Amino acid sequence: DLINDILDISKIEAKKINIEQIDCSVNQLLAEVSHLMSIRANEKSIAFDINLKTPIPAHIVTDPTRLRQCLVNLIGNAIKFTTEGHVHLTVSFVQDCEKPQLRFDIEDTGIGISNDDIGNIFKVFKQADKSITRKFGGTGLGLAITKNLISLLGGVISVESVPGEGSTFTLTLPCLPAEANC
Ligand code: ADP
């Protein structure tokens, strides 16, 4: 994982990362994410589920490999930093703005992030505090990679958190439905 993270961040910094824009089935993508993440959540006895808040396009144009990598990173973190409770992925299709957007909210009931730390977590090699590596492992690269990839996909990422209660990371991607098939 560490080697893959370092390769990804190096490629991003060298602007050598290839982003595809291909037709992708949202259901298939979510099924793959669900399969991978349910195993990890089960191991920690944390409830993990995916909810569709609105009807969503069956197919979108994006880079499915990179989008899956971002979702796996964020949900993997949510599970890692949660000891009890749940991790929910909520997906919605937002049409109330100029460009339709696909929105992913990853909500956990984990340790949360303090106001002092929240501004740093998307930076390379940054973890919230020094005890994080000792307690949870990790490299501090996952969120930097995710933020860059989301930006290359044309989207944005944001986070809200209450220490001791949990965090919600939100990804929004401009959504070009592959066909008119919402
Ligand atoms: P890593 O997980 O390898 O430490 P990341 O770049 O993925 O690195 O995350 C950076 C830091 O952000 C983490 O070390 C942790 O302090 C904080 N963080 C990320 N996701 C969460 C979360 N869901 N809950 C609490 N803290 C988080």
Short mmCIF file of N, CA and C and ligand atoms in Angstrom, two decimals:
data_model
loop_
_atom_site.label_atom_id
_atom_site.label_comp_id
_atom_site.label_asym_id
_atom_site.label_seq_id
_atom_site.Cartn_x
_atom_site.Cartn_y
_atom_site.Cartn_z
N ASP A 1 0.83 -1.21 0.00
CA ASP A 1 0.00 0.00 0.00
C ASP A 1 0.87 1.26 0.00
N LEU A 2 1.92 1.20 0.83
CA LEU A 2 2.81 2.37 0.93
C LEU A 2 3.45 2.65 -0.43
N ILE A 3 3.93 1.57 -1.09
CA ILE A 3 4.59 1.76 -2.39
C ILE A 3 3.58 2.31 -3.41
N ASN A 4 2.38 1.75 -3.42
CA ASN A 4 1.36 2.26 -4.35
C ASN A 4 1.04 3.73 -4.07
N ASP A 5 0.93 4.09 -2.77
CA ASP A 5 0.65 5.49 -2.42
C ASP A 5 1.76 6.41 -2.90
N ILE A 6 3.01 5.99 -2.69
CA ILE A 6 4.14 6.84 -3.10
C ILE A 6 4.19 6.97 -4.63
N LEU A 7 3.90 5.85 -5.32
CA LEU A 7 3.87 5.92 -6.80
C LEU A 7 2.78 6.88 -7.26
N ASP A 8 1.60 6.78 -6.62
CA ASP A 8 0.49 7.64 -7.03
C ASP A 8 0.81 9.11 -6.78
N ILE A 9 1.34 9.43 -5.60
CA ILE A 9 1.59 10.85 -5.30
C ILE A 9 2.71 11.38 -6.20
N SER A 10 3.69 10.51 -6.54
CA SER A 10 4.76 10.95 -7.44
C SER A 10 4.20 11.23 -8.83
N LYS A 11 3.32 10.33 -9.29
CA LYS A 11 2.74 10.55 -10.63
C LYS A 11 1.89 11.82 -10.65
N ILE A 12 1.13 12.04 -9.56
CA ILE A 12 0.28 13.23 -9.49
C ILE A 12 1.16 14.48 -9.53
N GLU A 13 2.25 14.46 -8.71
CA GLU A 13 3.10 15.65 -8.64
C GLU A 13 3.82 15.90 -9.96
N ALA A 14 4.13 14.82 -10.67
CA ALA A 14 4.81 14.97 -11.97
C ALA A 14 3.80 15.19 -13.11
N LYS A 15 2.53 15.30 -12.75
CA LYS A 15 1.42 15.47 -13.72
C LYS A 15 1.46 14.36 -14.78
N LYS A 16 1.78 13.16 -14.35
CA LYS A 16 1.90 12.03 -15.28
C LYS A 16 0.77 11.02 -15.06
N ILE A 17 -0.27 11.45 -14.41
CA ILE A 17 -1.33 10.48 -14.15
C ILE A 17 -2.37 10.55 -15.27
N ASN A 18 -2.75 9.37 -15.76
CA ASN A 18 -3.74 9.34 -16.84
C ASN A 18 -5.13 9.17 -16.27
N ILE A 19 -6.01 10.08 -16.63
CA ILE A 19 -7.40 9.97 -16.18
C ILE A 19 -8.23 9.59 -17.40
N GLU A 20 -8.99 8.50 -17.25
CA GLU A 20 -9.87 8.08 -18.35
C GLU A 20 -11.21 8.77 -18.20
N GLN A 21 -11.94 8.89 -19.26
CA GLN A 21 -13.34 9.33 -19.17
C GLN A 21 -14.14 8.31 -19.96
N ILE A 22 -14.65 7.31 -19.25
CA ILE A 22 -15.36 6.24 -19.96
C ILE A 22 -16.71 5.97 -19.31
N ASP A 23 -17.55 5.30 -20.07
CA ASP A 23 -18.89 4.94 -19.59
C ASP A 23 -18.75 3.94 -18.43
N CYS A 24 -19.40 4.25 -17.32
CA CYS A 24 -19.25 3.40 -16.15
C CYS A 24 -20.59 3.17 -15.48
N SER A 25 -20.84 1.93 -15.07
CA SER A 25 -22.09 1.61 -14.38
C SER A 25 -21.95 1.97 -12.90
N VAL A 26 -22.80 2.88 -12.44
CA VAL A 26 -22.71 3.30 -11.04
C VAL A 26 -23.04 2.12 -10.12
N ASN A 27 -24.04 1.32 -10.48
CA ASN A 27 -24.40 0.17 -9.63
C ASN A 27 -23.25 -0.81 -9.50
N GLN A 28 -22.57 -1.05 -10.61
CA GLN A 28 -21.44 -1.99 -10.56
C GLN A 28 -20.32 -1.45 -9.67
N LEU A 29 -20.05 -0.15 -9.83
CA LEU A 29 -19.01 0.48 -9.01
C LEU A 29 -19.37 0.35 -7.52
N LEU A 30 -20.64 0.64 -7.19
CA LEU A 30 -21.05 0.58 -5.78
C LEU A 30 -21.02 -0.85 -5.26
N ALA A 31 -21.35 -1.81 -6.14
CA ALA A 31 -21.32 -3.22 -5.71
C ALA A 31 -19.88 -3.64 -5.38
N GLU A 32 -18.93 -3.18 -6.19
CA GLU A 32 -17.52 -3.52 -5.93
C GLU A 32 -17.05 -2.90 -4.62
N VAL A 33 -17.41 -1.62 -4.43
CA VAL A 33 -17.01 -0.92 -3.20
C VAL A 33 -17.65 -1.61 -1.99
N SER A 34 -18.93 -1.98 -2.13
CA SER A 34 -19.64 -2.62 -1.03
C SER A 34 -18.97 -3.94 -0.66
N HIS A 35 -18.62 -4.72 -1.67
CA HIS A 35 -18.01 -6.02 -1.43
C HIS A 35 -16.69 -5.86 -0.66
N LEU A 36 -15.85 -4.96 -1.14
CA LEU A 36 -14.54 -4.75 -0.49
C LEU A 36 -14.68 -4.23 0.93
N MET A 37 -15.54 -3.25 1.11
CA MET A 37 -15.61 -2.55 2.39
C MET A 37 -16.40 -3.31 3.44
N SER A 38 -17.39 -4.12 3.01
CA SER A 38 -18.18 -4.90 3.97
C SER A 38 -17.27 -5.87 4.72
N ILE A 39 -16.29 -6.42 4.02
CA ILE A 39 -15.38 -7.37 4.67
C ILE A 39 -14.64 -6.66 5.81
N ARG A 40 -14.11 -5.47 5.50
CA ARG A 40 -13.35 -4.75 6.54
C ARG A 40 -14.24 -4.32 7.70
N ALA A 41 -15.46 -3.85 7.37
CA ALA A 41 -16.38 -3.40 8.43
C ALA A 41 -16.78 -4.59 9.30
N ASN A 42 -17.05 -5.74 8.68
CA ASN A 42 -17.42 -6.95 9.44
C ASN A 42 -16.34 -7.33 10.42
N GLU A 43 -15.09 -7.23 9.97
CA GLU A 43 -13.96 -7.61 10.84
C GLU A 43 -13.95 -6.77 12.11
N LYS A 44 -14.48 -5.52 12.02
CA LYS A 44 -14.49 -4.65 13.21
C LYS A 44 -15.87 -4.55 13.85
N SER A 45 -16.79 -5.37 13.35
CA SER A 45 -18.19 -5.34 13.85
C SER A 45 -18.81 -3.94 13.76
N ILE A 46 -18.53 -3.28 12.66
CA ILE A 46 -19.12 -1.96 12.40
C ILE A 46 -20.15 -2.13 11.28
N ALA A 47 -21.29 -1.46 11.44
CA ALA A 47 -22.31 -1.56 10.38
C ALA A 47 -21.86 -0.71 9.19
N PHE A 48 -21.91 -1.29 8.00
CA PHE A 48 -21.59 -0.51 6.80
C PHE A 48 -22.74 -0.67 5.81
N ASP A 49 -23.28 0.45 5.35
CA ASP A 49 -24.27 0.31 4.27
C ASP A 49 -24.20 1.46 3.28
N ILE A 50 -24.82 1.20 2.14
CA ILE A 50 -24.85 2.20 1.06
C ILE A 50 -26.31 2.55 0.82
N ASN A 51 -26.63 3.84 0.87
CA ASN A 51 -28.01 4.28 0.62
C ASN A 51 -28.05 5.18 -0.61
N LEU A 52 -29.05 4.98 -1.44
CA LEU A 52 -29.26 5.90 -2.57
C LEU A 52 -30.35 6.87 -2.14
N LYS A 53 -29.98 8.14 -2.00
CA LYS A 53 -30.94 9.13 -1.48
C LYS A 53 -31.91 9.59 -2.56
N THR A 54 -31.46 9.52 -3.81
CA THR A 54 -32.29 9.94 -4.95
C THR A 54 -32.10 8.90 -6.04
N PRO A 55 -32.95 8.91 -7.07
CA PRO A 55 -32.60 8.09 -8.24
C PRO A 55 -31.27 8.57 -8.81
N ILE A 56 -30.43 7.66 -9.22
CA ILE A 56 -29.14 8.08 -9.78
C ILE A 56 -29.00 7.54 -11.20
N PRO A 57 -28.22 8.23 -12.03
CA PRO A 57 -28.04 7.73 -13.40
C PRO A 57 -27.46 6.32 -13.37
N ALA A 58 -27.91 5.45 -14.25
CA ALA A 58 -27.39 4.08 -14.29
C ALA A 58 -25.92 4.09 -14.74
N HIS A 59 -25.61 4.98 -15.69
CA HIS A 59 -24.24 5.07 -16.20
C HIS A 59 -23.77 6.52 -16.17
N ILE A 60 -22.50 6.72 -15.81
CA ILE A 60 -21.93 8.06 -15.91
C ILE A 60 -20.60 7.96 -16.67
N VAL A 61 -20.11 9.12 -17.07
CA VAL A 61 -18.80 9.15 -17.73
C VAL A 61 -17.79 9.64 -16.71
N THR A 62 -16.85 8.78 -16.35
CA THR A 62 -15.82 9.15 -15.39
C THR A 62 -14.67 8.16 -15.52
N ASP A 63 -13.72 8.21 -14.57
CA ASP A 63 -12.68 7.20 -14.51
C ASP A 63 -13.03 6.26 -13.37
N PRO A 64 -13.65 5.11 -13.68
CA PRO A 64 -14.17 4.26 -12.60
C PRO A 64 -13.08 3.74 -11.67
N THR A 65 -11.89 3.48 -12.20
CA THR A 65 -10.80 2.96 -11.35
C THR A 65 -10.40 3.99 -10.31
N ARG A 66 -10.26 5.24 -10.75
CA ARG A 66 -9.85 6.30 -9.83
C ARG A 66 -10.97 6.68 -8.87
N LEU A 67 -12.21 6.70 -9.35
CA LEU A 67 -13.33 7.01 -8.45
C LEU A 67 -13.44 5.92 -7.38
N ARG A 68 -13.28 4.66 -7.80
CA ARG A 68 -13.34 3.56 -6.82
C ARG A 68 -12.20 3.70 -5.80
N GLN A 69 -11.01 4.06 -6.28
CA GLN A 69 -9.87 4.24 -5.37
C GLN A 69 -10.18 5.30 -4.31
N CYS A 70 -10.80 6.41 -4.74
CA CYS A 70 -11.14 7.49 -3.79
C CYS A 70 -12.16 7.01 -2.77
N LEU A 71 -13.20 6.31 -3.24
CA LEU A 71 -14.24 5.83 -2.32
C LEU A 71 -13.65 4.81 -1.34
N VAL A 72 -12.81 3.93 -1.85
CA VAL A 72 -12.20 2.91 -0.98
C VAL A 72 -11.29 3.57 0.06
N ASN A 73 -10.56 4.61 -0.35
CA ASN A 73 -9.72 5.35 0.60
C ASN A 73 -10.55 5.96 1.71
N LEU A 74 -11.61 6.66 1.31
CA LEU A 74 -12.42 7.39 2.30
C LEU A 74 -13.18 6.44 3.21
N ILE A 75 -13.75 5.38 2.62
CA ILE A 75 -14.51 4.43 3.44
C ILE A 75 -13.54 3.62 4.31
N GLY A 76 -12.37 3.30 3.73
CA GLY A 76 -11.34 2.59 4.51
C GLY A 76 -10.93 3.41 5.72
N ASN A 77 -10.72 4.71 5.55
CA ASN A 77 -10.40 5.59 6.68
C ASN A 77 -11.54 5.61 7.69
N ALA A 78 -12.77 5.76 7.17
CA ALA A 78 -13.93 5.84 8.07
C ALA A 78 -13.98 4.59 8.96
N ILE A 79 -13.73 3.42 8.36
CA ILE A 79 -13.76 2.17 9.15
C ILE A 79 -12.57 2.15 10.11
N LYS A 80 -11.41 2.57 9.59
CA LYS A 80 -10.20 2.52 10.42
C LYS A 80 -10.34 3.38 11.68
N PHE A 81 -10.93 4.57 11.52
CA PHE A 81 -11.00 5.50 12.65
C PHE A 81 -12.30 5.38 13.45
N THR A 82 -13.02 4.29 13.26
CA THR A 82 -14.27 4.05 14.00
C THR A 82 -14.13 2.75 14.78
N THR A 83 -14.44 2.80 16.06
CA THR A 83 -14.37 1.55 16.83
C THR A 83 -15.75 0.96 17.09
N GLU A 84 -16.76 1.81 17.15
CA GLU A 84 -18.11 1.27 17.24
C GLU A 84 -19.10 2.19 16.55
N GLY A 85 -20.20 1.59 16.11
CA GLY A 85 -21.22 2.40 15.42
C GLY A 85 -21.29 2.01 13.96
N HIS A 86 -21.29 3.04 13.10
CA HIS A 86 -21.53 2.73 11.69
C HIS A 86 -20.71 3.60 10.75
N VAL A 87 -20.64 3.13 9.53
CA VAL A 87 -20.14 3.92 8.40
C VAL A 87 -21.21 3.84 7.32
N HIS A 88 -21.69 5.00 6.90
CA HIS A 88 -22.71 5.03 5.85
C HIS A 88 -22.16 5.75 4.62
N LEU A 89 -22.40 5.16 3.46
CA LEU A 89 -22.15 5.88 2.20
C LEU A 89 -23.52 6.24 1.62
N THR A 90 -23.77 7.54 1.47
CA THR A 90 -25.03 7.98 0.88
C THR A 90 -24.73 8.60 -0.49
N VAL A 91 -25.44 8.15 -1.50
CA VAL A 91 -25.19 8.64 -2.86
C VAL A 91 -26.42 9.40 -3.33
N SER A 92 -26.20 10.59 -3.87
CA SER A 92 -27.35 11.34 -4.40
C SER A 92 -26.98 12.04 -5.70
N PHE A 93 -28.00 12.27 -6.50
CA PHE A 93 -27.83 12.96 -7.77
C PHE A 93 -28.45 14.34 -7.60
N VAL A 94 -27.61 15.38 -7.67
CA VAL A 94 -28.06 16.74 -7.36
C VAL A 94 -28.25 17.49 -8.67
N GLN A 95 -29.48 17.94 -8.90
CA GLN A 95 -29.75 18.61 -10.18
C GLN A 95 -30.10 20.08 -10.01
N ASP A 96 -30.04 20.57 -8.72
CA ASP A 96 -30.54 21.92 -8.48
C ASP A 96 -29.49 23.00 -8.75
N CYS A 97 -28.47 22.68 -9.52
CA CYS A 97 -27.49 23.70 -9.88
C CYS A 97 -27.27 23.61 -11.38
N GLU A 98 -26.41 24.49 -11.89
CA GLU A 98 -26.21 24.52 -13.34
C GLU A 98 -25.82 23.17 -13.92
N LYS A 99 -24.80 22.56 -13.24
CA LYS A 99 -24.34 21.27 -13.74
C LYS A 99 -24.82 20.18 -12.80
N PRO A 100 -25.43 19.12 -13.33
CA PRO A 100 -25.81 18.02 -12.44
C PRO A 100 -24.58 17.40 -11.79
N GLN A 101 -24.75 16.97 -10.55
CA GLN A 101 -23.61 16.42 -9.82
C GLN A 101 -23.98 15.13 -9.11
N LEU A 102 -23.02 14.24 -9.04
CA LEU A 102 -23.19 13.04 -8.24
C LEU A 102 -22.46 13.30 -6.92
N ARG A 103 -23.17 13.05 -5.81
CA ARG A 103 -22.60 13.38 -4.50
C ARG A 103 -22.49 12.12 -3.65
N PHE A 104 -21.34 11.95 -3.03
CA PHE A 104 -21.10 10.81 -2.14
C PHE A 104 -20.78 11.36 -0.76
N ASP A 105 -21.58 10.99 0.25
CA ASP A 105 -21.29 11.36 1.64
C ASP A 105 -20.86 10.12 2.39
N ILE A 106 -19.67 10.19 2.99
CA ILE A 106 -19.17 9.06 3.77
C ILE A 106 -19.18 9.50 5.23
N GLU A 107 -20.10 8.94 5.99
CA GLU A 107 -20.32 9.39 7.37
C GLU A 107 -19.90 8.29 8.33
N ASP A 108 -19.14 8.67 9.36
CA ASP A 108 -18.76 7.65 10.36
C ASP A 108 -19.04 8.15 11.77
N THR A 109 -19.01 7.20 12.70
CA THR A 109 -19.21 7.53 14.12
C THR A 109 -17.90 7.31 14.87
N GLY A 110 -16.80 7.74 14.24
CA GLY A 110 -15.46 7.46 14.76
C GLY A 110 -14.91 8.58 15.63
N ILE A 111 -13.57 8.65 15.66
CA ILE A 111 -12.88 9.54 16.61
C ILE A 111 -13.04 11.02 16.27
N GLY A 112 -13.39 11.33 15.03
CA GLY A 112 -13.53 12.73 14.63
C GLY A 112 -12.18 13.41 14.47
N ILE A 113 -12.22 14.68 14.05
CA ILE A 113 -10.98 15.43 13.76
C ILE A 113 -11.15 16.82 14.39
N SER A 114 -10.12 17.28 15.10
CA SER A 114 -10.24 18.58 15.77
C SER A 114 -10.16 19.72 14.75
N ASN A 115 -10.65 20.90 15.17
CA ASN A 115 -10.58 22.07 14.30
C ASN A 115 -9.15 22.43 13.93
N ASP A 116 -8.23 22.19 14.86
CA ASP A 116 -6.82 22.51 14.60
C ASP A 116 -6.25 21.62 13.49
N ASP A 117 -6.70 20.38 13.45
CA ASP A 117 -6.12 19.42 12.51
C ASP A 117 -6.81 19.38 11.16
N ILE A 118 -8.07 19.80 11.13
CA ILE A 118 -8.87 19.54 9.93
C ILE A 118 -8.31 20.23 8.67
N GLY A 119 -7.61 21.36 8.89
CA GLY A 119 -7.05 22.08 7.74
C GLY A 119 -5.81 21.41 7.16
N ASN A 120 -5.26 20.42 7.88
CA ASN A 120 -3.99 19.82 7.44
C ASN A 120 -4.12 18.44 6.84
N ILE A 121 -5.26 17.79 7.05
CA ILE A 121 -5.32 16.35 6.74
C ILE A 121 -5.24 16.03 5.25
N PHE A 122 -5.49 17.02 4.38
CA PHE A 122 -5.39 16.74 2.94
C PHE A 122 -3.97 16.98 2.41
N LYS A 123 -3.06 17.38 3.34
CA LYS A 123 -1.68 17.62 2.89
C LYS A 123 -0.88 16.33 2.92
N VAL A 124 0.15 16.27 2.06
CA VAL A 124 0.97 15.06 1.93
C VAL A 124 1.65 14.73 3.26
N PHE A 125 1.60 13.47 3.65
CA PHE A 125 2.23 12.94 4.87
C PHE A 125 1.68 13.52 6.16
N LYS A 126 0.49 14.15 6.13
CA LYS A 126 -0.06 14.74 7.35
C LYS A 126 -1.07 13.81 8.00
N GLN A 127 -0.89 13.57 9.28
CA GLN A 127 -1.89 12.86 10.07
C GLN A 127 -2.34 13.81 11.17
N ALA A 128 -3.51 13.53 11.76
CA ALA A 128 -4.09 14.52 12.66
C ALA A 128 -3.19 14.81 13.85
N ASP A 129 -2.65 13.79 14.51
CA ASP A 129 -1.69 14.07 15.57
C ASP A 129 -0.72 12.91 15.67
N LYS A 130 0.29 13.07 16.52
CA LYS A 130 1.41 12.11 16.50
C LYS A 130 1.00 10.72 16.97
N SER A 131 -0.08 10.64 17.74
CA SER A 131 -0.46 9.31 18.24
C SER A 131 -1.18 8.49 17.17
N ILE A 132 -1.58 9.14 16.06
CA ILE A 132 -2.37 8.43 15.04
C ILE A 132 -1.58 7.27 14.44
N THR A 133 -0.30 7.52 14.07
CA THR A 133 0.49 6.44 13.45
C THR A 133 0.62 5.28 14.41
N ARG A 134 0.90 5.62 15.68
CA ARG A 134 1.08 4.55 16.67
C ARG A 134 -0.20 3.74 16.82
N LYS A 135 -1.33 4.43 16.90
CA LYS A 135 -2.59 3.72 17.17
C LYS A 135 -3.18 3.08 15.92
N PHE A 136 -3.10 3.77 14.78
CA PHE A 136 -3.85 3.31 13.60
C PHE A 136 -2.98 2.96 12.40
N GLY A 137 -1.68 3.25 12.46
CA GLY A 137 -0.83 3.02 11.30
C GLY A 137 -1.13 4.05 10.21
N GLY A 138 -0.77 3.72 8.96
CA GLY A 138 -1.08 4.63 7.84
C GLY A 138 0.11 5.52 7.51
N THR A 139 -0.05 6.23 6.39
CA THR A 139 1.07 7.01 5.86
C THR A 139 0.80 8.51 5.80
N GLY A 140 -0.47 8.89 5.87
CA GLY A 140 -0.80 10.29 5.69
C GLY A 140 -0.81 10.71 4.23
N LEU A 141 -0.88 9.72 3.32
CA LEU A 141 -0.90 10.05 1.88
C LEU A 141 -2.28 9.89 1.25
N GLY A 142 -3.12 9.05 1.87
CA GLY A 142 -4.40 8.68 1.25
C GLY A 142 -5.27 9.87 0.90
N LEU A 143 -5.42 10.81 1.83
CA LEU A 143 -6.31 11.95 1.55
C LEU A 143 -5.71 12.92 0.54
N ALA A 144 -4.37 13.06 0.55
CA ALA A 144 -3.72 13.94 -0.44
C ALA A 144 -3.96 13.36 -1.85
N ILE A 145 -3.81 12.03 -1.97
CA ILE A 145 -4.05 11.38 -3.26
C ILE A 145 -5.51 11.55 -3.67
N THR A 146 -6.40 11.29 -2.72
CA THR A 146 -7.84 11.38 -3.02
C THR A 146 -8.22 12.78 -3.47
N LYS A 147 -7.75 13.79 -2.75
CA LYS A 147 -8.10 15.17 -3.10
C LYS A 147 -7.62 15.51 -4.52
N ASN A 148 -6.39 15.09 -4.83
CA ASN A 148 -5.85 15.36 -6.17
C ASN A 148 -6.63 14.61 -7.25
N LEU A 149 -6.95 13.35 -6.98
CA LEU A 149 -7.68 12.57 -7.99
C LEU A 149 -9.06 13.16 -8.23
N ILE A 150 -9.73 13.55 -7.15
CA ILE A 150 -11.08 14.11 -7.30
C ILE A 150 -11.01 15.40 -8.12
N SER A 151 -9.97 16.17 -7.86
CA SER A 151 -9.83 17.40 -8.62
C SER A 151 -9.57 17.09 -10.11
N LEU A 152 -8.76 16.06 -10.39
CA LEU A 152 -8.52 15.66 -11.78
C LEU A 152 -9.80 15.13 -12.44
N LEU A 153 -10.71 14.59 -11.63
CA LEU A 153 -12.00 14.13 -12.16
C LEU A 153 -12.99 15.28 -12.28
N GLY A 154 -12.57 16.47 -11.88
CA GLY A 154 -13.42 17.66 -12.01
C GLY A 154 -14.28 17.92 -10.78
N GLY A 155 -14.03 17.19 -9.69
CA GLY A 155 -14.89 17.33 -8.52
C GLY A 155 -14.21 18.01 -7.35
N VAL A 156 -14.90 18.02 -6.22
CA VAL A 156 -14.34 18.60 -5.00
C VAL A 156 -14.63 17.67 -3.81
N ILE A 157 -13.79 17.83 -2.78
CA ILE A 157 -13.97 17.05 -1.56
C ILE A 157 -14.00 18.01 -0.38
N SER A 158 -14.85 17.73 0.59
CA SER A 158 -14.88 18.55 1.80
C SER A 158 -15.13 17.64 3.00
N VAL A 159 -14.95 18.19 4.19
CA VAL A 159 -15.13 17.37 5.39
C VAL A 159 -15.74 18.20 6.51
N GLU A 160 -16.59 17.57 7.29
CA GLU A 160 -17.09 18.16 8.53
C GLU A 160 -16.91 17.13 9.61
N SER A 161 -16.54 17.59 10.81
CA SER A 161 -16.28 16.60 11.85
C SER A 161 -16.52 17.17 13.23
N VAL A 162 -16.94 16.31 14.14
CA VAL A 162 -17.05 16.67 15.56
C VAL A 162 -16.18 15.68 16.32
N PRO A 163 -15.11 16.17 16.99
CA PRO A 163 -14.24 15.25 17.70
C PRO A 163 -15.04 14.39 18.69
N GLY A 164 -14.75 13.10 18.67
CA GLY A 164 -15.44 12.17 19.58
C GLY A 164 -16.78 11.70 19.07
N GLU A 165 -17.29 12.34 18.02
CA GLU A 165 -18.61 11.94 17.50
C GLU A 165 -18.56 11.35 16.09
N GLY A 166 -17.67 11.89 15.26
CA GLY A 166 -17.56 11.33 13.91
C GLY A 166 -17.29 12.38 12.85
N SER A 167 -17.16 11.89 11.63
CA SER A 167 -16.81 12.75 10.50
C SER A 167 -17.67 12.42 9.30
N THR A 168 -17.86 13.42 8.45
CA THR A 168 -18.50 13.18 7.15
C THR A 168 -17.63 13.81 6.06
N PHE A 169 -17.15 12.95 5.16
CA PHE A 169 -16.42 13.43 3.98
C PHE A 169 -17.40 13.45 2.82
N THR A 170 -17.39 14.55 2.05
CA THR A 170 -18.33 14.68 0.92
C THR A 170 -17.56 14.88 -0.37
N LEU A 171 -17.87 14.02 -1.34
CA LEU A 171 -17.30 14.15 -2.69
C LEU A 171 -18.40 14.60 -3.62
N THR A 172 -18.15 15.62 -4.42
CA THR A 172 -19.12 15.93 -5.47
C THR A 172 -18.39 15.92 -6.81
N LEU A 173 -19.02 15.25 -7.75
CA LEU A 173 -18.43 15.10 -9.09
C LEU A 173 -19.40 15.63 -10.10
N PRO A 174 -18.93 16.43 -11.07
CA PRO A 174 -19.85 16.79 -12.15
C PRO A 174 -20.28 15.51 -12.82
N CYS A 175 -21.56 15.37 -13.04
CA CYS A 175 -22.05 14.09 -13.50
C CYS A 175 -22.54 14.21 -14.92
N LEU A 176 -21.85 13.57 -15.83
CA LEU A 176 -22.31 13.53 -17.20
C LEU A 176 -22.95 12.17 -17.41
N PRO A 177 -24.29 12.08 -17.30
CA PRO A 177 -24.90 10.78 -17.51
C PRO A 177 -24.53 10.28 -18.91
N ALA A 178 -24.17 8.98 -19.01
CA ALA A 178 -23.78 8.43 -20.29
C ALA A 178 -24.94 8.44 -21.27
N GLU A 179 -26.16 8.26 -20.72
CA GLU A 179 -27.37 8.39 -21.53
C GLU A 179 -28.40 9.04 -20.63
N ALA A 180 -29.54 9.40 -21.20
CA ALA A 180 -30.60 9.97 -20.35
C ALA A 180 -31.32 8.82 -19.66
N ASN A 181 -30.68 8.31 -18.60
CA ASN A 181 -31.21 7.09 -18.00
C ASN A 181 -31.29 7.18 -16.49
N CYS A 182 -31.72 8.34 -15.96
CA CYS A 182 -31.81 8.48 -14.51
C CYS A 182 -32.92 7.58 -13.96
P1 ADP B 1 -3.61 7.79 6.84
O1 ADP B 1 -5.01 7.25 6.94
O2 ADP B 1 -2.66 6.92 6.10
O3 ADP B 1 -3.07 8.24 8.16
P2 ADP B 1 -4.81 9.88 5.24
O4 ADP B 1 -4.17 10.88 4.34
O5 ADP B 1 -5.80 8.93 4.64
O6 ADP B 1 -3.63 9.12 5.95
O7 ADP B 1 -5.51 10.66 6.42
C1 ADP B 1 -4.78 11.72 7.05
C2 ADP B 1 -5.26 11.86 8.49
O8 ADP B 1 -6.60 12.38 8.51
C3 ADP B 1 -5.34 10.56 9.28
O9 ADP B 1 -4.06 10.17 9.79
C4 ADP B 1 -6.30 10.94 10.38
O10 ADP B 1 -5.64 11.68 11.37
C5 ADP B 1 -7.28 11.87 9.65
N1 ADP B 1 -8.49 11.17 9.17
C6 ADP B 1 -8.77 10.79 7.90
N2 ADP B 1 -9.99 10.22 7.82
C7 ADP B 1 -10.51 10.25 9.07
C8 ADP B 1 -11.74 9.82 9.65
N3 ADP B 1 -12.69 9.26 8.91
N4 ADP B 1 -11.91 10.01 10.98
C9 ADP B 1 -10.94 10.61 11.73
N5 ADP B 1 -9.76 11.03 11.24
C10 ADP B 1 -9.53 10.86 9.94
#
